PDB file of C-alpha atoms in Angstrom:
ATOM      1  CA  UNK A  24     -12.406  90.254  -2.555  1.00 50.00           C
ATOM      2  CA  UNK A  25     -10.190  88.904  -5.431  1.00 51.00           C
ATOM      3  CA  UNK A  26     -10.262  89.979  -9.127  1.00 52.00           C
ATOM      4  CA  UNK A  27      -9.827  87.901 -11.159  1.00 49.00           C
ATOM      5  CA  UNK A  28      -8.378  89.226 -14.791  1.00 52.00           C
ATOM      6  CA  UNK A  29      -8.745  87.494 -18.054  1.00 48.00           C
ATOM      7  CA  UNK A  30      -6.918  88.751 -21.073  1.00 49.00           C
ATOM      8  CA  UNK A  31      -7.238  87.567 -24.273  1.00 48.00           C
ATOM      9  CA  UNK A  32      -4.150  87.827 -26.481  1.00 48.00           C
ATOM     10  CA  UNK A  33      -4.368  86.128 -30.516  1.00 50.00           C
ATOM     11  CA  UNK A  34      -1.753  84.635 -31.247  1.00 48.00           C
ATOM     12  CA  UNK A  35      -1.480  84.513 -35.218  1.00 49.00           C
ATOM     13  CA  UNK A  36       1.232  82.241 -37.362  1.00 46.00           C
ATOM     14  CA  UNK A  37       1.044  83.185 -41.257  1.00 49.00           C
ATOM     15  CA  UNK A  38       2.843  80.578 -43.121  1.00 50.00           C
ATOM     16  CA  UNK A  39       2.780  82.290 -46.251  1.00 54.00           C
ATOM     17  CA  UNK A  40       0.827  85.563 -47.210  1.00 57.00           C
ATOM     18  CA  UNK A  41      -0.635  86.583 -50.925  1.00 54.00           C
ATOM     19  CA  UNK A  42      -1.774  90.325 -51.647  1.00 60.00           C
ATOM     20  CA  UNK A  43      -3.192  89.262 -55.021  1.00 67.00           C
ATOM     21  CA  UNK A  44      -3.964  86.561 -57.153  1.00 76.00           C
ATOM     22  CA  UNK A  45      -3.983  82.763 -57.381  1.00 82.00           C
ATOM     23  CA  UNK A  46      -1.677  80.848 -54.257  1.00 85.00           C
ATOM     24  CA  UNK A  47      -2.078  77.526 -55.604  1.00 87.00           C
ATOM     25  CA  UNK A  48      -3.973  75.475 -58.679  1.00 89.00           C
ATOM     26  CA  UNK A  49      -3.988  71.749 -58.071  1.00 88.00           C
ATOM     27  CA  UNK A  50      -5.343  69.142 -61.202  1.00 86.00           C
ATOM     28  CA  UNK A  51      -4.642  65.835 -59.359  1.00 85.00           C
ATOM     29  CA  UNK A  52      -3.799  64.414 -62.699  1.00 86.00           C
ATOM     30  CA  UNK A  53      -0.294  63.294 -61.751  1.00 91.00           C
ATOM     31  CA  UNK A  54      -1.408  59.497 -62.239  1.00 93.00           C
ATOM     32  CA  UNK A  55       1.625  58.426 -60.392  1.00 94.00           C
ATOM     33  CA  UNK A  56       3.295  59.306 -57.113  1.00 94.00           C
ATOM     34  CA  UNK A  57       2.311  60.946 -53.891  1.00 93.00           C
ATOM     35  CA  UNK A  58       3.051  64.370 -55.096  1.00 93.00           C
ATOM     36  CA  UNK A  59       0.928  66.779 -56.348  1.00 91.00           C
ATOM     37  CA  UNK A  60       2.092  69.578 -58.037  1.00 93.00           C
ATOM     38  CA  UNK A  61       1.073  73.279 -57.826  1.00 94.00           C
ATOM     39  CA  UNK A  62       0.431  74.527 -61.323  1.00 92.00           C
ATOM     40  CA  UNK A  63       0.429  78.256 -60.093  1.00 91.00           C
ATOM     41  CA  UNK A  64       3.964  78.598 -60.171  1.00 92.00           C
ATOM     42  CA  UNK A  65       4.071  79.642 -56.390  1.00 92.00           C
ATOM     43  CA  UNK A  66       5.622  76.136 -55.485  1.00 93.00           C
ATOM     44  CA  UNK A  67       3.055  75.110 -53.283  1.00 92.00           C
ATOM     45  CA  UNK A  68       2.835  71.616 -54.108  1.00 94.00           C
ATOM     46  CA  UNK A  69       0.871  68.999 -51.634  1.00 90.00           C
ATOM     47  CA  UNK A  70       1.558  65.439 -50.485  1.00 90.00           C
ATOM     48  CA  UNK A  71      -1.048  62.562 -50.742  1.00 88.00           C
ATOM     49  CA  UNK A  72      -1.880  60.161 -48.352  1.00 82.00           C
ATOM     50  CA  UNK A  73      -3.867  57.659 -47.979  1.00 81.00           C
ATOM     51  CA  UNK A  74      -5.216  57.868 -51.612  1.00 86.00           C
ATOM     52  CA  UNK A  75      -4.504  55.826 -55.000  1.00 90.00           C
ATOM     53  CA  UNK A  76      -4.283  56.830 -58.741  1.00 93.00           C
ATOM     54  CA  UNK A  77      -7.111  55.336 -60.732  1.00 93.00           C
ATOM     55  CA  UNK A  78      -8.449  56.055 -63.944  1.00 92.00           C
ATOM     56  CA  UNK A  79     -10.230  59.060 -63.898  1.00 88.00           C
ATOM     57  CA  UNK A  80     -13.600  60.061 -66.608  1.00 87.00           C
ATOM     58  CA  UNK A  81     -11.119  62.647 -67.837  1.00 85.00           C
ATOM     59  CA  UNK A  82      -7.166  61.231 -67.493  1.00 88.00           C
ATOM     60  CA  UNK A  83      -6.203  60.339 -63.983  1.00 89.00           C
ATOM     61  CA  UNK A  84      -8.025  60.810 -60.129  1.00 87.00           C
ATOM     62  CA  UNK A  85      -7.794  60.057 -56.525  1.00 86.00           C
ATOM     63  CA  UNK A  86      -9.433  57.363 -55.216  1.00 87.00           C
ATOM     64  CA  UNK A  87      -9.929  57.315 -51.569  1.00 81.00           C
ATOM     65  CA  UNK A  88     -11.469  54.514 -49.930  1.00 81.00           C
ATOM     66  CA  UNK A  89     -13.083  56.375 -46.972  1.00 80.00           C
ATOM     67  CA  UNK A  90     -10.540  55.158 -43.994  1.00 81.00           C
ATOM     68  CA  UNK A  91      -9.434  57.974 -42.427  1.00 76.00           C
ATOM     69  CA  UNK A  92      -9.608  60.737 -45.327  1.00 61.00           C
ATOM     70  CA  UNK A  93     -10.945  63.416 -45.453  1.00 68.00           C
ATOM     71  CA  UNK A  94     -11.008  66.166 -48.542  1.00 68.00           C
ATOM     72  CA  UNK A  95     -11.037  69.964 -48.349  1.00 72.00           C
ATOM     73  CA  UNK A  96     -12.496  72.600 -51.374  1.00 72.00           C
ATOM     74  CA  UNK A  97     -12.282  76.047 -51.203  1.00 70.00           C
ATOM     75  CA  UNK A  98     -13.586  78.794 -53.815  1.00 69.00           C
ATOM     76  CA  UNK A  99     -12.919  82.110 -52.050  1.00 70.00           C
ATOM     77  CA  UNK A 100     -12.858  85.799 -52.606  1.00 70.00           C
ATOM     78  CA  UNK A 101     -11.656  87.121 -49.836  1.00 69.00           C
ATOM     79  CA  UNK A 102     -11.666  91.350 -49.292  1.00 70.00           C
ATOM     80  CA  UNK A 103     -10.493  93.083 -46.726  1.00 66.00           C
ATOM     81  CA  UNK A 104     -10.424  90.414 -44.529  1.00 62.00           C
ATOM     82  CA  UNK A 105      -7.773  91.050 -41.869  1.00 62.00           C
ATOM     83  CA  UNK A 106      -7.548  87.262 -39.774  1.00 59.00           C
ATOM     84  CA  UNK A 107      -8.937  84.064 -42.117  1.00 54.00           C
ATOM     85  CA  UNK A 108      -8.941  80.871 -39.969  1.00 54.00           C
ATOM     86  CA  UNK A 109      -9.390  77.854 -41.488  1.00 52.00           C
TER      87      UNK A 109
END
């Protein structure tokens, strides 16, 4: 009779790691461009597409016109956590 053997091994790629404190602040308030910059000083800025500037109730704001786009938002406090996939 065969056996047959299944083994499981996770694979895990970290881009970039943070022991403590903020990894990126975004204010999409540029008004202009399709950069948007990381205000934490970590350098993590993003790239928009498929959105335009507008006027915003406070300064400047995305407008996406529901084609293909898709927004993520994340509050987190994360401790101990060994593997986070999002």
């Amino acid at each position: 009779m065969p056996i047959l053997i299944l083994l499981f091994i996770p694979i895990l790629t970290t881009a970039q790691t943070s022991d403590n404190g903020l990894v990126a602040e975004w204010h999409f308030d540029e008004g202009s461009g399709n950069i948007v910059k990381d205000t934490s000083g970590n350098g993590n800025d993003g790239v928009i597409h498929g959105a335009t500037w507008v006027d915003g109730k406070f300064g400047k704001a995305l407008y996406f016109d529901g084609n293909g786009d898709f927004t993520i938002s994340a509050w987190t406090y994360l401790k101990d956590w060994k593997i986070i996939l999002i």
